[in-house]
Amino acid sequence: MSDNGLSLAEASAITRTGDLWLFRGYSAADRAIRITTNSPVNHVGMTIAIDDLPPLMWHAELGRSLPDVWTGEHTRGAQLHDLAAAVTTWSIKYGQRGWLRPLEPPVTRDMEDAALRTVSRLDGTPFPSMASLAGGWLKSRASRIRRRTSASEEDSLETAYCAEIVAMTYVAMDLLPTDREVGWYDPGSFWSGDRLQLLNGAKLGEEIAVRVETPAETG
């Protein structure tokens, strides 16, 4: 692999369900998220790659730039997008630098089914306000409340942050423990420097930079 990482086409060809996508931007909102969460990145999403379908990205975001594959609507909050379109949007429109972080070993069919059930439950959950995002994260970190994240609790959530969406999906896939509040996680929890401890022998590889060509470069 070159020092320049992978092109988006190369990354899309190898990504599998459970792989992480991490983004770092430089807007005021991006910096605010990193400051409130003490994180080196401000966004995290997860690959959903089922059979021969194009890979999808499962994440929560403020924008309505792309249609939600699950509903066909443009919405804010938890949503499932065409992965290549999502990474391109985050890179070119939102000005974000992106990385792919592979999950090993490949997930099982049961784990994929668990991920899809989580999408079914949470798709469309609205994104929180910045105030509630910061307050919820700080309260969670301060209290370190230990509780089990059950399906009924997921259904009762009124708002969800991108890291919580990924954490809940990893919990459902038996990759993260059930005794930690999902609000404890922030995007930086999924960056290699945080040493996230996964279950059942799973591990995340190092971040791979992903290049996204601008229209001028492709033209």
PDB file of N, CA and C in Angstrom, residues 98-152:
ATOM      1  N   GLY A  98     -11.002  11.703   5.260  1.00  0.00           N
ATOM      2  CA  GLY A  98     -11.590  10.430   5.665  1.00  0.00           C
ATOM      3  C   GLY A  98     -10.585   9.293   5.754  1.00  0.00           C
ATOM      4  N   TRP A  99     -10.886   8.365   6.663  1.00  0.00           N
ATOM      5  CA  TRP A  99     -10.078   7.159   6.835  1.00  0.00           C
ATOM      6  C   TRP A  99     -10.987   5.942   6.948  1.00  0.00           C
ATOM      7  N   LEU A 100     -10.503   4.818   6.438  1.00  0.00           N
ATOM      8  CA  LEU A 100     -11.157   3.522   6.594  1.00  0.00           C
ATOM      9  C   LEU A 100     -10.401   2.733   7.658  1.00  0.00           C
ATOM     10  N   ARG A 101     -11.141   2.127   8.594  1.00  0.00           N
ATOM     11  CA  ARG A 101     -10.518   1.296   9.622  1.00  0.00           C
ATOM     12  C   ARG A 101     -11.143  -0.093   9.559  1.00  0.00           C
ATOM     13  N   PRO A 102     -10.442  -1.081   9.002  1.00  0.00           N
ATOM     14  CA  PRO A 102     -11.027  -2.419   8.784  1.00  0.00           C
ATOM     15  C   PRO A 102     -11.226  -3.193  10.085  1.00  0.00           C
ATOM     16  N   LEU A 103     -12.300  -3.968  10.111  1.00  0.00           N
ATOM     17  CA  LEU A 103     -12.592  -4.874  11.216  1.00  0.00           C
ATOM     18  C   LEU A 103     -12.155  -6.281  10.842  1.00  0.00           C
ATOM     19  N   GLU A 104     -11.477  -6.961  11.749  1.00  0.00           N
ATOM     20  CA  GLU A 104     -11.045  -8.346  11.549  1.00  0.00           C
ATOM     21  C   GLU A 104     -11.501  -9.200  12.725  1.00  0.00           C
ATOM     22  N   PRO A 105     -11.839 -10.476  12.493  1.00  0.00           N
ATOM     23  CA  PRO A 105     -12.027 -11.121  11.189  1.00  0.00           C
ATOM     24  C   PRO A 105     -13.353 -10.682  10.569  1.00  0.00           C
ATOM     25  N   PRO A 106     -13.660 -11.131   9.346  1.00  0.00           N
ATOM     26  CA  PRO A 106     -14.945 -10.777   8.743  1.00  0.00           C
ATOM     27  C   PRO A 106     -16.112 -11.205   9.631  1.00  0.00           C
ATOM     28  N   VAL A 107     -17.166 -10.412   9.611  1.00  0.00           N
ATOM     29  CA  VAL A 107     -18.317 -10.725  10.463  1.00  0.00           C
ATOM     30  C   VAL A 107     -19.076 -11.929   9.905  1.00  0.00           C
ATOM     31  N   THR A 108     -19.837 -12.558  10.776  1.00  0.00           N
ATOM     32  CA  THR A 108     -20.657 -13.700  10.373  1.00  0.00           C
ATOM     33  C   THR A 108     -22.001 -13.222   9.836  1.00  0.00           C
ATOM     34  N   ARG A 109     -22.774 -14.140   9.261  1.00  0.00           N
ATOM     35  CA  ARG A 109     -24.103 -13.790   8.772  1.00  0.00           C
ATOM     36  C   ARG A 109     -25.003 -13.357   9.932  1.00  0.00           C
ATOM     37  N   ASP A 110     -24.877 -14.016  11.088  1.00  0.00           N
ATOM     38  CA  ASP A 110     -25.674 -13.604  12.247  1.00  0.00           C
ATOM     39  C   ASP A 110     -25.345 -12.179  12.668  1.00  0.00           C
ATOM     40  N   MET A 111     -24.076 -11.803  12.599  1.00  0.00           N
ATOM     41  CA  MET A 111     -23.685 -10.442  12.952  1.00  0.00           C
ATOM     42  C   MET A 111     -24.227  -9.435  11.944  1.00  0.00           C
ATOM     43  N   GLU A 112     -24.210  -9.792  10.661  1.00  0.00           N
ATOM     44  CA  GLU A 112     -24.800  -8.913   9.650  1.00  0.00           C
ATOM     45  C   GLU A 112     -26.295  -8.742   9.885  1.00  0.00           C
ATOM     46  N   ASP A 113     -26.966  -9.844  10.224  1.00  0.00           N
ATOM     47  CA  ASP A 113     -28.403  -9.770  10.501  1.00  0.00           C
ATOM     48  C   ASP A 113     -28.669  -8.861  11.696  1.00  0.00           C
ATOM     49  N   ALA A 114     -27.818  -8.944  12.719  1.00  0.00           N
ATOM     50  CA  ALA A 114     -27.977  -8.086  13.889  1.00  0.00           C
ATOM     51  C   ALA A 114     -27.785  -6.620  13.519  1.00  0.00           C
ATOM     52  N   ALA A 115     -26.840  -6.353  12.629  1.00  0.00           N
ATOM     53  CA  ALA A 115     -26.626  -4.975  12.177  1.00  0.00           C
ATOM     54  C   ALA A 115     -27.850  -4.460  11.427  1.00  0.00           C
ATOM     55  N   LEU A 116     -28.427  -5.285  10.566  1.00  0.00           N
ATOM     56  CA  LEU A 116     -29.607  -4.862   9.813  1.00  0.00           C
ATOM     57  C   LEU A 116     -30.814  -4.652  10.715  1.00  0.00           C
ATOM     58  N   ARG A 117     -30.961  -5.465  11.753  1.00  0.00           N
ATOM     59  CA  ARG A 117     -32.058  -5.250  12.706  1.00  0.00           C
ATOM     60  C   ARG A 117     -31.885  -3.914  13.428  1.00  0.00           C
ATOM     61  N   THR A 118     -30.638  -3.548  13.704  1.00  0.00           N
ATOM     62  CA  THR A 118     -30.378  -2.265  14.344  1.00  0.00           C
ATOM     63  C   THR A 118     -30.720  -1.120  13.406  1.00  0.00           C
ATOM     64  N   VAL A 119     -30.373  -1.257  12.138  1.00  0.00           N
ATOM     65  CA  VAL A 119     -30.760  -0.246  11.152  1.00  0.00           C
ATOM     66  C   VAL A 119     -32.273  -0.107  11.118  1.00  0.00           C
ATOM     67  N   SER A 120     -32.975  -1.217  11.100  1.00  0.00           N
ATOM     68  CA  SER A 120     -34.432  -1.196  11.047  1.00  0.00           C
ATOM     69  C   SER A 120     -35.024  -0.457  12.249  1.00  0.00           C
ATOM     70  N   ARG A 121     -34.433  -0.656  13.431  1.00  0.00           N
ATOM     71  CA  ARG A 121     -34.943  -0.011  14.644  1.00  0.00           C
ATOM     72  C   ARG A 121     -34.635   1.478  14.686  1.00  0.00           C
ATOM     73  N   LEU A 122     -33.425   1.862  14.256  1.00  0.00           N
ATOM     74  CA  LEU A 122     -32.936   3.202  14.536  1.00  0.00           C
ATOM     75  C   LEU A 122     -32.960   4.149  13.352  1.00  0.00           C
ATOM     76  N   ASP A 123     -33.131   3.648  12.140  1.00  0.00           N
ATOM     77  CA  ASP A 123     -33.103   4.529  10.975  1.00  0.00           C
ATOM     78  C   ASP A 123     -34.159   5.627  11.140  1.00  0.00           C
ATOM     79  N   GLY A 124     -33.728   6.857  10.922  1.00  0.00           N
ATOM     80  CA  GLY A 124     -34.623   7.995  11.056  1.00  0.00           C
ATOM     81  C   GLY A 124     -34.593   8.656  12.418  1.00  0.00           C
ATOM     82  N   THR A 125     -33.886   8.074  13.402  1.00  0.00           N
ATOM     83  CA  THR A 125     -33.767   8.716  14.706  1.00  0.00           C
ATOM     84  C   THR A 125     -33.086  10.061  14.523  1.00  0.00           C
ATOM     85  N   PRO A 126     -33.685  11.173  14.994  1.00  0.00           N
ATOM     86  CA  PRO A 126     -33.137  12.500  14.699  1.00  0.00           C
ATOM     87  C   PRO A 126     -31.830  12.769  15.405  1.00  0.00           C
ATOM     88  N   PHE A 127     -31.041  13.647  14.807  1.00  0.00           N
ATOM     89  CA  PHE A 127     -29.768  14.058  15.378  1.00  0.00           C
ATOM     90  C   PHE A 127     -30.025  15.028  16.526  1.00  0.00           C
ATOM     91  N   PRO A 128     -29.242  14.957  17.611  1.00  0.00           N
ATOM     92  CA  PRO A 128     -29.467  15.870  18.736  1.00  0.00           C
ATOM     93  C   PRO A 128     -28.981  17.279  18.438  1.00  0.00           C
ATOM     94  N   SER A 129     -29.455  18.241  19.221  1.00  0.00           N
ATOM     95  CA  SER A 129     -28.908  19.589  19.154  1.00  0.00           C
ATOM     96  C   SER A 129     -27.490  19.565  19.712  1.00  0.00           C
ATOM     97  N   MET A 130     -26.690  20.594  19.382  1.00  0.00           N
ATOM     98  CA  MET A 130     -25.330  20.655  19.891  1.00  0.00           C
ATOM     99  C   MET A 130     -25.319  20.695  21.416  1.00  0.00           C
ATOM    100  N   ALA A 131     -26.298  21.418  22.011  1.00  0.00           N
ATOM    101  CA  ALA A 131     -26.340  21.526  23.467  1.00  0.00           C
ATOM    102  C   ALA A 131     -26.607  20.180  24.108  1.00  0.00           C
ATOM    103  N   SER A 132     -27.587  19.433  23.581  1.00  0.00           N
ATOM    104  CA  SER A 132     -27.894  18.136  24.176  1.00  0.00           C
ATOM    105  C   SER A 132     -26.798  17.129  23.888  1.00  0.00           C
ATOM    106  N   LEU A 133     -26.142  17.263  22.718  1.00  0.00           N
ATOM    107  CA  LEU A 133     -25.021  16.389  22.389  1.00  0.00           C
ATOM    108  C   LEU A 133     -23.915  16.542  23.427  1.00  0.00           C
ATOM    109  N   ALA A 134     -23.494  17.792  23.688  1.00  0.00           N
ATOM    110  CA  ALA A 134     -22.417  18.038  24.638  1.00  0.00           C
ATOM    111  C   ALA A 134     -22.836  17.645  26.044  1.00  0.00           C
ATOM    112  N   GLY A 135     -24.047  18.041  26.433  1.00  0.00           N
ATOM    113  CA  GLY A 135     -24.509  17.732  27.781  1.00  0.00           C
ATOM    114  C   GLY A 135     -24.632  16.251  28.027  1.00  0.00           C
ATOM    115  N   GLY A 136     -25.182  15.519  27.054  1.00  0.00           N
ATOM    116  CA  GLY A 136     -25.338  14.081  27.206  1.00  0.00           C
ATOM    117  C   GLY A 136     -24.010  13.370  27.313  1.00  0.00           C
ATOM    118  N   TRP A 137     -23.042  13.792  26.493  1.00  0.00           N
ATOM    119  CA  TRP A 137     -21.729  13.145  26.535  1.00  0.00           C
ATOM    120  C   TRP A 137     -21.034  13.416  27.851  1.00  0.00           C
ATOM    121  N   LEU A 138     -21.100  14.672  28.312  1.00  0.00           N
ATOM    122  CA  LEU A 138     -20.433  15.015  29.561  1.00  0.00           C
ATOM    123  C   LEU A 138     -21.055  14.282  30.743  1.00  0.00           C
ATOM    124  N   LYS A 139     -22.398  14.200  30.785  1.00  0.00           N
ATOM    125  CA  LYS A 139     -23.061  13.478  31.866  1.00  0.00           C
ATOM    126  C   LYS A 139     -22.683  12.005  31.854  1.00  0.00           C
ATOM    127  N   SER A 140     -22.612  11.436  30.644  1.00  0.00           N
ATOM    128  CA  SER A 140     -22.277  10.020  30.531  1.00  0.00           C
ATOM    129  C   SER A 140     -20.862   9.758  31.016  1.00  0.00           C
ATOM    130  N   ARG A 141     -19.909  10.602  30.599  1.00  0.00           N
ATOM    131  CA  ARG A 141     -18.521  10.416  31.013  1.00  0.00           C
ATOM    132  C   ARG A 141     -18.364  10.646  32.515  1.00  0.00           C
ATOM    133  N   ALA A 142     -19.124  11.606  33.048  1.00  0.00           N
ATOM    134  CA  ALA A 142     -18.981  11.929  34.467  1.00  0.00           C
ATOM    135  C   ALA A 142     -19.545  10.824  35.352  1.00  0.00           C
ATOM    136  N   SER A 143     -20.676  10.282  34.963  1.00  0.00           N
ATOM    137  CA  SER A 143     -21.349   9.302  35.817  1.00  0.00           C
ATOM    138  C   SER A 143     -20.840   7.884  35.621  1.00  0.00           C
ATOM    139  N   ARG A 144     -20.393   7.558  34.399  1.00  0.00           N
ATOM    140  CA  ARG A 144     -19.955   6.205  34.075  1.00  0.00           C
ATOM    141  C   ARG A 144     -21.019   5.179  34.484  1.00  0.00           C
ATOM    142  N   ILE A 145     -22.263   5.515  34.200  1.00  0.00           N
ATOM    143  CA  ILE A 145     -23.360   4.620  34.564  1.00  0.00           C
ATOM    144  C   ILE A 145     -23.234   3.330  33.778  1.00  0.00           C
ATOM    145  N   ARG A 146     -23.382   2.212  34.452  1.00  0.00           N
ATOM    146  CA  ARG A 146     -23.327   0.915  33.801  1.00  0.00           C
ATOM    147  C   ARG A 146     -24.753   0.403  33.633  1.00  0.00           C
ATOM    148  N   ARG A 147     -25.138   0.152  32.390  1.00  0.00           N
ATOM    149  CA  ARG A 147     -26.463  -0.384  32.155  1.00  0.00           C
ATOM    150  C   ARG A 147     -26.435  -1.217  30.889  1.00  0.00           C
ATOM    151  N   ARG A 148     -27.418  -2.058  30.745  1.00  0.00           N
ATOM    152  CA  ARG A 148     -27.514  -2.899  29.560  1.00  0.00           C
ATOM    153  C   ARG A 148     -28.332  -2.172  28.511  1.00  0.00           C
ATOM    154  N   THR A 149     -27.818  -2.123  27.264  1.00  0.00           N
ATOM    155  CA  THR A 149     -28.530  -1.473  26.184  1.00  0.00           C
ATOM    156  C   THR A 149     -29.415  -2.499  25.501  1.00  0.00           C
ATOM    157  N   SER A 150     -30.675  -2.547  25.856  1.00  0.00           N
ATOM    158  CA  SER A 150     -31.611  -3.524  25.303  1.00  0.00           C
ATOM    159  C   SER A 150     -32.296  -2.950  24.080  1.00  0.00           C
ATOM    160  N   ALA A 151     -32.973  -3.822  23.340  1.00  0.00           N
ATOM    161  CA  ALA A 151     -33.701  -3.373  22.158  1.00  0.00           C
ATOM    162  C   ALA A 151     -34.769  -2.351  22.529  1.00  0.00           C
ATOM    163  N   SER A 152     -35.451  -2.549  23.650  1.00  0.00           N
ATOM    164  CA  SER A 152     -36.503  -1.613  24.048  1.00  0.00           C
ATOM    165  C   SER A 152     -35.923  -0.245  24.350  1.00  0.00           C
TER     166      SER A 152
END
